[in-house]
Coordinates of C-alpha atoms in Angstrom, one line a residue:
Chain A
E1220 CA 12.7 14.3 0.7
V1221 CA 11.1 13.2 -2.4
Q1222 CA 7.6 14.7 -2.7
V1223 CA 5.0 16.3 -5.0
V1224 CA 2.5 18.9 -3.8
E1225 CA -0.6 19.7 -5.7
S1226 CA -2.4 23.1 -5.5
G1227 CA -4.9 25.2 -7.4
G1228 CA -8.1 23.4 -6.5
G1229 CA -11.3 25.1 -5.5
L1230 CA -15.0 25.8 -6.2
V1231 CA -15.8 26.6 -9.8
Q1232 CA -19.1 27.0 -11.7
P1233 CA -20.1 24.5 -14.5
G1234 CA -18.4 25.6 -17.7
G1235 CA -15.6 27.3 -15.8
S1236 CA -11.9 26.8 -15.8
L1237 CA -9.2 25.9 -13.3
R1238 CA -5.5 25.3 -13.5
L1239 CA -3.9 22.8 -11.2
S1240 CA -0.2 22.7 -10.3
C1241 CA 2.0 20.0 -9.0
A1242 CA 5.4 21.1 -7.5
A1243 CA 8.1 18.4 -7.4
S1244 CA 11.1 18.3 -5.1
G1245 CA 13.8 15.9 -3.9
F1246 CA 14.3 14.2 -7.3
T1247 CA 15.2 15.0 -10.9
F1248 CA 11.8 15.9 -12.2
S1249 CA 12.9 16.1 -15.8
S1250 CA 13.7 12.4 -15.7
Y1251 CA 10.2 11.2 -14.8
E1252 CA 6.9 10.7 -16.6
M1253 CA 4.0 12.1 -14.7
N1254 CA 0.3 11.5 -14.4
W1255 CA -2.8 13.1 -13.0
V1256 CA -5.3 10.8 -11.3
R1257 CA -8.6 11.8 -9.8
Q1258 CA -11.1 10.4 -7.3
A1259 CA -14.7 11.5 -7.1
P1260 CA -16.3 11.5 -3.7
G1261 CA -16.8 7.9 -2.5
K1262 CA -15.5 6.5 -5.8
G1263 CA -12.5 4.7 -7.0
L1264 CA -9.3 6.0 -8.7
E1265 CA -9.6 7.3 -12.3
W1266 CA -6.5 8.1 -14.4
V1267 CA -6.8 11.5 -16.1
A1268 CA -3.7 12.3 -18.1
Y1269 CA -0.1 11.3 -18.8
I1270 CA 3.0 13.3 -20.0
S1271 CA 6.4 11.9 -20.8
S1272 CA 9.5 13.2 -19.2
S1273 CA 10.3 15.6 -22.1
G1274 CA 6.6 16.5 -22.7
S1275 CA 6.7 15.1 -26.2
T1276 CA 4.1 12.3 -25.5
I1277 CA 0.7 13.0 -23.9
S1278 CA -2.4 10.9 -23.3
Y1279 CA -5.8 11.7 -21.9
A1280 CA -8.8 9.7 -20.6
D1281 CA -11.7 9.9 -23.0
S1282 CA -13.7 11.6 -20.2
V1283 CA -11.5 14.7 -20.3
K1284 CA -10.1 14.7 -23.9
G1285 CA -10.6 18.1 -25.6
R1286 CA -11.3 19.8 -22.3
F1287 CA -8.1 19.2 -20.2
T1288 CA -4.5 19.9 -21.1
I1289 CA -1.5 18.5 -19.3
S1290 CA 1.8 20.2 -19.5
R1291 CA 5.1 20.5 -17.6
D1292 CA 7.9 23.0 -17.0
N1293 CA 11.1 21.0 -16.2
A1294 CA 13.0 24.2 -15.4
K1295 CA 10.5 24.9 -12.7
N1296 CA 10.0 21.3 -11.6
S1297 CA 6.3 21.6 -12.1
L1298 CA 3.4 19.8 -13.7
Y1299 CA 0.1 21.4 -14.7
L1300 CA -3.4 20.5 -15.6
Q1301 CA -5.5 23.1 -17.3
M1302 CA -9.1 22.2 -17.0
N1303 CA -11.7 24.0 -19.2
S1304 CA -15.5 23.5 -19.7
L1305 CA -15.7 21.9 -16.3
R1306 CA -18.7 19.7 -15.5
A1307 CA -20.3 18.5 -12.2
E1308 CA -18.8 15.1 -12.9
D1309 CA -15.3 16.5 -12.8
T1310 CA -15.7 17.1 -9.0
A1311 CA -13.0 15.1 -7.4
V1312 CA -9.7 15.1 -5.5
Y1313 CA -6.9 15.4 -8.1
Y1314 CA -3.6 13.8 -7.5
C1315 CA -0.3 14.0 -9.4
A1316 CA 1.7 10.7 -9.4
R1317 CA 5.3 10.1 -10.4
G1318 CA 6.5 7.7 -13.1
R1319 CA 5.0 4.6 -14.7
T1320 CA 4.6 2.9 -11.3
G1321 CA 3.1 5.8 -9.4
D1322 CA 5.6 5.5 -6.6
V1323 CA 5.1 9.0 -5.3
W1324 CA 1.8 10.7 -4.9
G1325 CA 0.8 14.1 -3.5
Q1326 CA -1.8 14.7 -0.9
G1327 CA -4.3 15.9 -3.6
T1328 CA -6.2 19.1 -4.3
T1329 CA -10.0 19.2 -4.3
V1330 CA -12.0 20.5 -7.3
T1331 CA -15.7 21.1 -6.8
V1332 CA -17.8 22.0 -9.8
S1333 CA -21.1 23.4 -8.7
S1334 CA -23.4 26.4 -9.2
Chain B
D1433 CA -8.8 0.4 -23.4
I1434 CA -7.5 -2.2 -21.0
Q1435 CA -10.1 -3.1 -18.4
M1436 CA -9.1 -4.3 -14.9
T1437 CA -11.5 -6.4 -12.8
Q1438 CA -10.8 -6.9 -9.1
S1439 CA -12.4 -9.5 -6.8
P1440 CA -13.8 -9.4 -4.3
S1441 CA -15.2 -5.9 -4.0
S1442 CA -15.1 -6.2 -0.3
L1443 CA -14.1 -8.7 2.4
S1444 CA -14.2 -9.0 6.1
A1445 CA -11.2 -10.4 7.9
S1446 CA -9.5 -10.5 11.3
V1447 CA -6.1 -9.6 12.5
G1448 CA -3.7 -12.4 11.6
D1449 CA -5.7 -13.7 8.7
R1450 CA -4.2 -14.5 5.3
V1451 CA -5.9 -12.3 2.7
T1452 CA -5.9 -12.7 -1.1
I1453 CA -7.2 -10.2 -3.7
T1454 CA -7.3 -11.0 -7.4
C1455 CA -7.1 -8.8 -10.4
R1456 CA -7.8 -9.7 -14.0
A1457 CA -6.8 -7.7 -17.1
S1458 CA -8.9 -7.7 -20.3
Q1459 CA -5.7 -8.4 -22.3
S1460 CA -2.2 -9.5 -21.6
I1461 CA -0.3 -6.8 -19.7
S1462 CA 2.9 -8.9 -19.1
S1463 CA 4.0 -7.9 -15.6
Y1464 CA 3.0 -4.3 -15.8
L1465 CA 0.7 -4.5 -12.8
N1466 CA 0.9 -2.4 -9.6
W1467 CA -1.0 -2.7 -6.3
Y1468 CA -1.9 0.2 -4.0
H1469 CA -3.7 0.7 -0.8
Q1470 CA -5.6 3.7 0.3
K1471 CA -6.9 4.8 3.7
P1472 CA -9.8 7.3 4.0
G1473 CA -8.7 10.9 3.2
K1474 CA -5.2 9.8 2.2
A1475 CA -3.4 9.4 -1.1
P1476 CA -2.9 5.9 -2.5
R1477 CA 0.4 4.2 -1.5
L1478 CA 2.3 1.9 -3.8
L1479 CA 2.8 -1.6 -2.3
I1480 CA 3.8 -3.8 -5.2
Y1481 CA 5.1 -2.9 -8.7
G1482 CA 5.9 -5.1 -11.7
A1483 CA 3.4 -7.6 -10.4
S1484 CA 5.8 -9.0 -7.7
S1485 CA 8.4 -6.4 -6.6
L1486 CA 7.9 -5.0 -3.1
Q1487 CA 8.1 -1.2 -3.0
S1488 CA 10.8 0.1 -0.6
G1489 CA 9.5 0.5 2.9
V1490 CA 6.5 -1.8 2.4
P1491 CA 6.3 -4.7 5.0
S1492 CA 7.2 -8.2 3.7
R1493 CA 3.8 -9.6 4.6
F1494 CA 2.6 -8.1 1.3
S1495 CA 3.4 -10.1 -1.8
G1496 CA 2.2 -10.1 -5.4
S1497 CA 2.2 -12.7 -8.2
G1498 CA 1.0 -13.3 -11.7
S1499 CA 1.6 -12.3 -15.2
G1500 CA -0.3 -11.9 -18.5
T1501 CA -3.9 -11.4 -17.4
D1502 CA -4.2 -12.8 -13.9
F1503 CA -2.7 -11.4 -10.8
T1504 CA -2.9 -11.8 -7.0
L1505 CA -2.1 -9.7 -4.0
T1506 CA -1.6 -11.6 -0.7
I1507 CA -1.3 -10.3 2.8
S1508 CA 0.2 -13.1 4.8
S1509 CA -0.9 -11.9 8.2
L1510 CA -3.3 -9.0 8.3
Q1511 CA -2.4 -6.2 10.7
P1512 CA -4.7 -3.5 12.1
E1513 CA -3.0 -0.9 9.8
D1514 CA -3.9 -2.9 6.7
F1515 CA -7.6 -2.2 6.9
A1516 CA -8.0 -0.1 3.8
T1517 CA -9.1 -0.2 0.1
Y1518 CA -6.8 -2.0 -2.3
Y1519 CA -6.5 -1.2 -6.0
C1520 CA -4.7 -2.9 -8.8
Q1521 CA -3.5 -0.8 -11.8
Q1522 CA -2.0 -1.6 -15.2
S1523 CA 0.9 0.4 -16.5
Y1524 CA 1.3 -1.6 -19.7
S1525 CA -0.2 1.4 -21.5
T1526 CA 0.5 5.0 -20.7
M1527 CA -3.3 5.2 -20.3
W1528 CA -3.5 3.7 -16.8
T1529 CA -6.6 1.8 -15.7
F1530 CA -7.4 0.8 -12.2
G1531 CA -9.5 -2.0 -10.7
Q1532 CA -12.7 -0.9 -8.9
G1533 CA -11.1 -1.5 -5.5
T1534 CA -11.4 -4.1 -2.7
K1535 CA -12.3 -2.8 0.7
V1536 CA -10.8 -4.8 3.5
E1537 CA -12.8 -4.5 6.7
I1538 CA -12.7 -5.9 10.1

């Protein structure tokens, strides 16, 4: 079965750090671009970051640039999002999504930034 | 950045109705336009990619059209399971942008 599963969310204080993971299975992970997308409570979808299949090309939303780092380990079929200097406005469900069309999404992992 | 504008932001419809949602891009995105729906507490699900291609497993009552800057999602006969929020999204750029969403309610 083709799937991606996010993990690593939790409660963190403002200014803190968190590392999210996305484990892929059922497909050739190294052949696909990947994205992180988030959704704040009661809000719409917001794209966060993109990484090419090899990891050589990376893009970030302006709202997270300089604070978040996307990476991948194709040998481990895993995608990561390192989140530093977290703010209250980063509170959201974070999803990983496969490819340019987003044809496969995980169930999401919840990040809450609060003191 | 490419801005995506959806309309309407919400609509009320009945089972069996034909429903149309529109999406406009701030610049030409060719056919790099995808449609998703999302139910509360669930992940988005891809319905249409490349503006008009039906994703595998998606019922044929869903269809998409358009190119350039103007796009449409049509549900030919609304079913109870279709009550959800719908989003358009451009993948012309690696920096995706989404429309603000259209909530389809009974």
